[in-house]
Coordinates of C-alpha atoms in Angstrom, one line a residue:
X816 CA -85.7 -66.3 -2.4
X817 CA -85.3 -63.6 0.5
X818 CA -82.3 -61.2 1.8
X819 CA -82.0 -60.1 5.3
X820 CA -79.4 -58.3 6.6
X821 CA -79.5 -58.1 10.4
X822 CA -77.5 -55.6 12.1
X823 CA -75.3 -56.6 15.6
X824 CA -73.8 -53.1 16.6
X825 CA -75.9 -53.3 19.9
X826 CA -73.7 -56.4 21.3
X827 CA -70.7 -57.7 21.4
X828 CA -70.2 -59.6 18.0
X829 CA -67.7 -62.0 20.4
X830 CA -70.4 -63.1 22.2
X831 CA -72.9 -63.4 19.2
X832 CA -70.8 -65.4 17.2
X833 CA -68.4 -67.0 19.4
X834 CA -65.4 -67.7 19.8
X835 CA -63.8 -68.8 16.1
X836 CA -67.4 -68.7 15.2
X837 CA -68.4 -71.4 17.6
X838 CA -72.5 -70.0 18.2
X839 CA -72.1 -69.1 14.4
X840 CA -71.9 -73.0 13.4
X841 CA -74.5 -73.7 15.5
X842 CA -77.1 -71.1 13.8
X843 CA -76.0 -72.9 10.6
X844 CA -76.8 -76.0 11.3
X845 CA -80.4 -75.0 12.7
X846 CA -81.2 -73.7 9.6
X847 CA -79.2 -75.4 7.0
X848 CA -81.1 -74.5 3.8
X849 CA -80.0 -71.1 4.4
X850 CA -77.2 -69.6 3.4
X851 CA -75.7 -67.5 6.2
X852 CA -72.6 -65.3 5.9
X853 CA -70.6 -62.8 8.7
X854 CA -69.1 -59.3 7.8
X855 CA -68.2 -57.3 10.4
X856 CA -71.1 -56.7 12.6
X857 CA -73.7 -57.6 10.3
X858 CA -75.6 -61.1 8.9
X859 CA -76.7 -61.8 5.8
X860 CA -79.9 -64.5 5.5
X861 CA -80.8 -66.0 2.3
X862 CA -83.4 -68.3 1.5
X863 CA -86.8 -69.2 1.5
X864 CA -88.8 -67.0 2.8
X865 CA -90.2 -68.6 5.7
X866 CA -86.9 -70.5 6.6
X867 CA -85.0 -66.7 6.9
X868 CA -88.4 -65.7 9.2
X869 CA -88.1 -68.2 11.2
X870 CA -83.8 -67.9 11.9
X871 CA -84.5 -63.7 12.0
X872 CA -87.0 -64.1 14.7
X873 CA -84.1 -66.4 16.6
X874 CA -81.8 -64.1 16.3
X875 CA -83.8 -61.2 17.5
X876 CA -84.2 -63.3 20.6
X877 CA -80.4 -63.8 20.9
X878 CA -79.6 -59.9 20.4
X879 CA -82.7 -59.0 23.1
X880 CA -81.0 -61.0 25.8
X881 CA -77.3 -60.3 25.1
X882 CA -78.5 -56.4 25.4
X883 CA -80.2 -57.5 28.6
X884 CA -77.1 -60.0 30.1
X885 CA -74.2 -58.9 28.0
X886 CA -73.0 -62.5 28.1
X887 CA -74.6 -66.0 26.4
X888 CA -73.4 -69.4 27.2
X889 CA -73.6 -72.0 24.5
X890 CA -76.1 -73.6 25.7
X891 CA -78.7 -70.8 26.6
X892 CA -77.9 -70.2 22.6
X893 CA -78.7 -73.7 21.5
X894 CA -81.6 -73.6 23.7
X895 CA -83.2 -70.2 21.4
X896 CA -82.7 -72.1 18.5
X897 CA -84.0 -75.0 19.4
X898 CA -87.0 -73.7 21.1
X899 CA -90.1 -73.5 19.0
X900 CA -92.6 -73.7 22.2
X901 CA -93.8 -70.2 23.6
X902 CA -92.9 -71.4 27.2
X903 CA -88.9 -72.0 25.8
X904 CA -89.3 -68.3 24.2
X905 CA -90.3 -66.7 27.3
X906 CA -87.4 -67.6 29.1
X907 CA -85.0 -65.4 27.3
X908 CA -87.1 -62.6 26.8
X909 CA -88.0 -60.3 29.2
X910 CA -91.8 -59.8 29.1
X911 CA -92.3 -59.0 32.5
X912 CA -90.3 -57.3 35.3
X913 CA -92.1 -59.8 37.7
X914 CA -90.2 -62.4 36.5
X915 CA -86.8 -61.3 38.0
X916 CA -87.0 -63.0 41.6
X917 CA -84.1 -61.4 43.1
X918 CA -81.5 -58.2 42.4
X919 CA -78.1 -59.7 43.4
X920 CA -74.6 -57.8 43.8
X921 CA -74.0 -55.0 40.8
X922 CA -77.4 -55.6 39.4
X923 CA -77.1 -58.9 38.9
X924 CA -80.8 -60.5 37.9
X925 CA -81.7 -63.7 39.1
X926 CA -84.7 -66.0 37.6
X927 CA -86.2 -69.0 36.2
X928 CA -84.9 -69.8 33.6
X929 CA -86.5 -73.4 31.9
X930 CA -90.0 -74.0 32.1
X931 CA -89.6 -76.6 34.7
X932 CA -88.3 -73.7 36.9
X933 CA -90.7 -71.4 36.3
X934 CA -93.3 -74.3 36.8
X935 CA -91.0 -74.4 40.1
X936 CA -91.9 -71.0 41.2
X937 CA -95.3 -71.3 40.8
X938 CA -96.0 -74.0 42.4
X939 CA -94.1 -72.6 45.2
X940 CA -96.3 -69.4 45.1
X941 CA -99.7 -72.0 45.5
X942 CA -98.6 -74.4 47.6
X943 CA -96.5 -74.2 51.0
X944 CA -94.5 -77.3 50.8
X945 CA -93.0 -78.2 47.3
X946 CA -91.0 -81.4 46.2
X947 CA -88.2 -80.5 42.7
X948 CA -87.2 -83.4 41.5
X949 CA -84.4 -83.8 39.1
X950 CA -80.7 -84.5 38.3
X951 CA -77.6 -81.8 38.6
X952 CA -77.5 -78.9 37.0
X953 CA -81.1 -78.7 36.6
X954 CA -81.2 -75.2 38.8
X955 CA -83.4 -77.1 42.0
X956 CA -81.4 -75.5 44.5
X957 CA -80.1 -72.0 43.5
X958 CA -83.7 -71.7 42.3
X959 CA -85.4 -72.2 45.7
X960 CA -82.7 -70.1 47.7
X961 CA -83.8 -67.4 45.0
X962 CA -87.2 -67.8 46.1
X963 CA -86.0 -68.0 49.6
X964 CA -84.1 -65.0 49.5
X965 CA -87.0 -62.6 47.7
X966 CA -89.8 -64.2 50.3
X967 CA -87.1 -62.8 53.2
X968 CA -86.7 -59.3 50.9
X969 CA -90.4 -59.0 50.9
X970 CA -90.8 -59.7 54.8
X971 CA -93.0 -62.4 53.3
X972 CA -90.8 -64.4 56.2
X973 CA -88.4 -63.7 59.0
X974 CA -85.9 -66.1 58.7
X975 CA -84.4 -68.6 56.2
X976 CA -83.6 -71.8 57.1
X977 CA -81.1 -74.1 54.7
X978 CA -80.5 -77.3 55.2
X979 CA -79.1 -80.7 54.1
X980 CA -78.2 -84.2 55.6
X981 CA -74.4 -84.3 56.8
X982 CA -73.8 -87.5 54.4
X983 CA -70.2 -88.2 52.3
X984 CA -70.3 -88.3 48.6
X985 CA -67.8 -90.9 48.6
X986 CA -65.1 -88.7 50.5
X987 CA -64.4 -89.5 54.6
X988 CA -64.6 -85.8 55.9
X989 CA -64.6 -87.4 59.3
X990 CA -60.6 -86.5 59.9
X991 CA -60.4 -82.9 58.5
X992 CA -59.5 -80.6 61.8
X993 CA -61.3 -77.7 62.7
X994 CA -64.3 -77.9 64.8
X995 CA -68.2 -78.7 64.1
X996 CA -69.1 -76.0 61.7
X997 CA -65.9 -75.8 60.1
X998 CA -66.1 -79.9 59.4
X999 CA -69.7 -79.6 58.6
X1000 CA -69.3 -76.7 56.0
X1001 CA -67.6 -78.5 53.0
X1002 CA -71.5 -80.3 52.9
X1003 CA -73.3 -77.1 53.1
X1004 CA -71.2 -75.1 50.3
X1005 CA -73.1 -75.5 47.7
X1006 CA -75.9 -73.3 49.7
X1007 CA -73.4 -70.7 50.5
X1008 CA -72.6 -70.2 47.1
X1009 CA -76.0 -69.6 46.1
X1010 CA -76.4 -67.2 49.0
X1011 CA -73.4 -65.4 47.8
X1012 CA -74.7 -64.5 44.0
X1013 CA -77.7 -63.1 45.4
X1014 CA -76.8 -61.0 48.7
X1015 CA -73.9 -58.3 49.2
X1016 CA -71.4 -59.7 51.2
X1017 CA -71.5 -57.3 54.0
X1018 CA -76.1 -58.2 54.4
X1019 CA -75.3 -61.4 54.3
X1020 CA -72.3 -61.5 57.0
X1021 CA -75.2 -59.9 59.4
X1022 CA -78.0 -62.2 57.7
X1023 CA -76.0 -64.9 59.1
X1024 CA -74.8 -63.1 62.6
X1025 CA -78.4 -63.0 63.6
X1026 CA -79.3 -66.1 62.3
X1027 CA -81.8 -64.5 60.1
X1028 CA -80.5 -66.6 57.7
X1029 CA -79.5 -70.3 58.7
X1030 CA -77.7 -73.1 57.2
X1031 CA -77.4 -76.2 59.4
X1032 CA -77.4 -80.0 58.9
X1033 CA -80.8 -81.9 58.8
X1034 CA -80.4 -83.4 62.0
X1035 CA -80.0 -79.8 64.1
X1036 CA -83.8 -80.0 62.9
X1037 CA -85.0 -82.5 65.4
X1038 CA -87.2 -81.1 67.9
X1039 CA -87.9 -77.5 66.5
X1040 CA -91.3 -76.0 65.3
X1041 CA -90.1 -73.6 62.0
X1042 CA -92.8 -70.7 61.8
X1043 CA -92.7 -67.6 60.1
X1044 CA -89.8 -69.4 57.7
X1045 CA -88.9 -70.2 54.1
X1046 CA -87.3 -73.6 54.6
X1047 CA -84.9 -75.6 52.3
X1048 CA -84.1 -79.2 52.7
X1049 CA -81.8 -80.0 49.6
X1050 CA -79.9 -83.0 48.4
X1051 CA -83.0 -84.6 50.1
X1052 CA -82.6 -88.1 48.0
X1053 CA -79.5 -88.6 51.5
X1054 CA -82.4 -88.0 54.2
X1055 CA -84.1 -91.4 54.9
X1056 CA -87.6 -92.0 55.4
X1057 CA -87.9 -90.8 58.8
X1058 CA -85.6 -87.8 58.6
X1059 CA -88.0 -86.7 56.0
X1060 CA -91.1 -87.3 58.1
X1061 CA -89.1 -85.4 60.9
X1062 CA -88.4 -82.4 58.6
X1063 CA -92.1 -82.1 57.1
X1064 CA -93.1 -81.9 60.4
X1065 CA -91.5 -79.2 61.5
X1066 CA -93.1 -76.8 59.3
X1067 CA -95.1 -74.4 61.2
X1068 CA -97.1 -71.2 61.0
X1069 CA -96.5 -69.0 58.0
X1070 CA -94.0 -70.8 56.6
X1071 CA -93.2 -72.6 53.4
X1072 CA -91.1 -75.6 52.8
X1073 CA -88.8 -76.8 49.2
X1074 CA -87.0 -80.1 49.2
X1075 CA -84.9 -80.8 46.6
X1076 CA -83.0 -84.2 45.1
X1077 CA -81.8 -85.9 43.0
X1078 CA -82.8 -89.8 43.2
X1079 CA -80.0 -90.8 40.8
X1080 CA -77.0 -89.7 43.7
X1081 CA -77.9 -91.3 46.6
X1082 CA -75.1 -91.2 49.0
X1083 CA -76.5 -93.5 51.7
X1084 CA -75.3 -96.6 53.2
X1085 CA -76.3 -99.8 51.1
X1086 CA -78.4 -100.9 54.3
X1087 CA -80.3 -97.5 54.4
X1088 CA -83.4 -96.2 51.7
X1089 CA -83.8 -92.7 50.8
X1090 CA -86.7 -91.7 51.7
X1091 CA -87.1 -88.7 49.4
X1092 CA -89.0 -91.4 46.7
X1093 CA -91.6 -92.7 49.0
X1094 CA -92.3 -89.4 50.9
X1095 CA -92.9 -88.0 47.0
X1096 CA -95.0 -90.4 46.0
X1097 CA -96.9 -90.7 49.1
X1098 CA -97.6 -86.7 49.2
X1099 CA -98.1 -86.1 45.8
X1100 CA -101.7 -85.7 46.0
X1101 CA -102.2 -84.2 49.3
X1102 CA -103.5 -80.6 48.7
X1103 CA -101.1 -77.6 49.3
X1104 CA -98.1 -79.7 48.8
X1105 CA -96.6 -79.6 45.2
X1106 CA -94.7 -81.3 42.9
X1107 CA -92.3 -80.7 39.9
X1108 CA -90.0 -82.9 38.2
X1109 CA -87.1 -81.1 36.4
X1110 CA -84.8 -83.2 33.6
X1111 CA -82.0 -83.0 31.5
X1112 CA -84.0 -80.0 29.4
X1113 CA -83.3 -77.9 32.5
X1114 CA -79.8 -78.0 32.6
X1115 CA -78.2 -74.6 32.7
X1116 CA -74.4 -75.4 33.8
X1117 CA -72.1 -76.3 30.9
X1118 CA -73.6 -78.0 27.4
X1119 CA -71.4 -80.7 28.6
X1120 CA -73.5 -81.6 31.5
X1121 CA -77.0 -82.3 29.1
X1122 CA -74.1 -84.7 27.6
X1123 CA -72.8 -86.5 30.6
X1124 CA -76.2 -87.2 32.0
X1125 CA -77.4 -88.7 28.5
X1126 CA -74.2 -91.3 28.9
X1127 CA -75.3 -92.0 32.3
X1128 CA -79.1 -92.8 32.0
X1129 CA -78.1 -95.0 28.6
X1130 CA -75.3 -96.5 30.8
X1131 CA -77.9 -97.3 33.3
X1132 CA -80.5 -98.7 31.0
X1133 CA -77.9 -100.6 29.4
X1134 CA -77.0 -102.3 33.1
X1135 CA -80.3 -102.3 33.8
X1136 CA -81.1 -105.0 30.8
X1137 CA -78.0 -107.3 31.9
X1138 CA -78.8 -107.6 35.2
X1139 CA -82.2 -108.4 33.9
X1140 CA -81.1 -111.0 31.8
X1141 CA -78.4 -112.7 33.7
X1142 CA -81.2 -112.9 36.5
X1143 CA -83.4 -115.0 33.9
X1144 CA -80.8 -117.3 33.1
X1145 CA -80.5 -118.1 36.4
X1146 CA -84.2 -118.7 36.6
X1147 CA -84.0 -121.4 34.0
X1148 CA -80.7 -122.9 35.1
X1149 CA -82.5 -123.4 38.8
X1150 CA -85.7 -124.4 37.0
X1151 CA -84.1 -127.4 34.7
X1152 CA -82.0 -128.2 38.1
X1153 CA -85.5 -128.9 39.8
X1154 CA -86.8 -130.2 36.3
X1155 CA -83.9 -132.6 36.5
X1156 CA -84.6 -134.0 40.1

């Protein structure tokens, strides 16, 4: 039998234990043959020695990055406990300054955060066109415009270029007035908002006044030669086969290329493929073009969204074996109909 008593003053108890000792339950059930008590800004551990090892060496990992961040969500704390693998640990711990890919608005830090990101950025670093792969909330996008944005810091590039096709997720934006850009901009938000966590306000006005920086639809692609750019083609699983095609061969000198999508949202027309699945599978051993497939591990928005995606993939499976089966019932009802002539 061990006792450790671990001592919080250096962060907000709040955010260590959560609030009416939501992140505290979760500690206890990771290690449930420990008995683990609260007082004030201090934790008692009890137990087997290597059990109250194994939960201190958590918690250190917890304090480290609420001194860092000052904040924790949930799920970054069920991810700490969970992870055992050295790649999960390095996430939250800061072991090298190199890791930060971009310094946002009041010292906001901005980096990979899951393996599968980090996996991301070097890939992106070796090769100069790079295919992420993954569902929402896996961090595909804001990642790449991170990247985007430190290659343009660096002068590693001139200009940015984001894009994505101009396709409705189920909503007619057809009617809304204004003119082009303004109807086109509801599609693009998502890329704005990235640009906003990582650029003051005032850089980024004149970023985008000079067209250093450029957010457009896929199609204002068509007929251009991109060099000296860091391009993004996201929610690529909407562009069809020869969009894509179009798009790849834009690329030009000195530049590098991310397309991002998710194949389980496409938005096209039942008539048209997405041509994000073939272009993936044809390229994925062509050298200098990379590949990396993020999944529900990556997710980083709310613990709810791991959740929701689970229901969905079991939901599909689940469809997936009734369609089979009604399909051979009808085999055998058209075989015993020919049978029967």
């Amino acid at each position: 039998m061990r006792e450790t008593i671990i001592n919080l003053e250096t962060v907000n108890p709040i955010e260590f234990f959560g609030v009416n000792n939501g992140k505290l339950d979760i500690l206890k059930k990771k290690f449930p043959l420990l008995k683990i008590l609260s007082r004030g800004t201090q934790l008692k551990l009890s137990g087997a020695p290597e059990q109250v090892d194994g939960a201190k060496e958590k918690i250190d990992l917890i304090v480290q990055y609420l001194q860092r961040n000052g904040h924790m969500s949930e799920n970054y704390y069920t991810q700490i406990l969970g992870g055992d693998d050295a790649e999960t640990i390095d996430n939250f711990v800061e072991r090298n300054p190199n890791d930060i890919l971009v310094f946002g608005p009041n010292g906001k830090t901005v980096r990979a955060r899951t393996a599968n990101q980090k996996r991301m950025v070097t890939s992106a670093e070796k090769n100069d066109i790079v295919f992420a792969i993954g569902p929402a909330g896996t961090g595909k996008t804001y990642t790449a415009v991170a990247m985007a944005v430190r290659a343009l810091k660096n002068k590693g590039v001139k200009k940015i270029i984001l894009t994505r096709p101009a396709v409705e997720a189920g909503e007619n934006l057809g009617f809304l007035p204004g003119d082009l850009k303004e109807k086109i901009d509801p599609y693009l938000r998502p890329l704005y908002d990235a640009l906003d966590d990582m650029i003051p306000a005032d850089k980024l006005g004149y970023y985008m006044s000079t067209r250093t920086i450029e957010i457009a639809p896929l199609a204002y692609m068509r007929g251009r030669t991109l060099d000296n750019c860091f391009i993004i083609l996201d929610e690529a699983q909407n562009a069809t086969d020869l969009q894509i095609k179009m798009f790849l061969t834009r690329i030009g000198a000195n530049a590098k290329a991310i397309i991002t999508g998710d194949l389980t949202q496409v938005d096209l027309p039942k008539n048209q493929k997405s041509g994000l699945l073939k272009a993936s599978r044809i390229l994925n051993n062509v050298e200098g073009i990379g590949y990396i497939e993020l999944d529900e591990e990556d997710v980083v928005r709310h613990k709810l969204v791991k959740a929701i995606l689970r229901a969905y993939d079991k939901e599909h499976l689940r469809e997936q074996e009734i369609e089979e089966q009604e399909m051979k019932v009808r085999k055998e009802r058209r075989f015993d109909r020919e049978r029967g002539q």
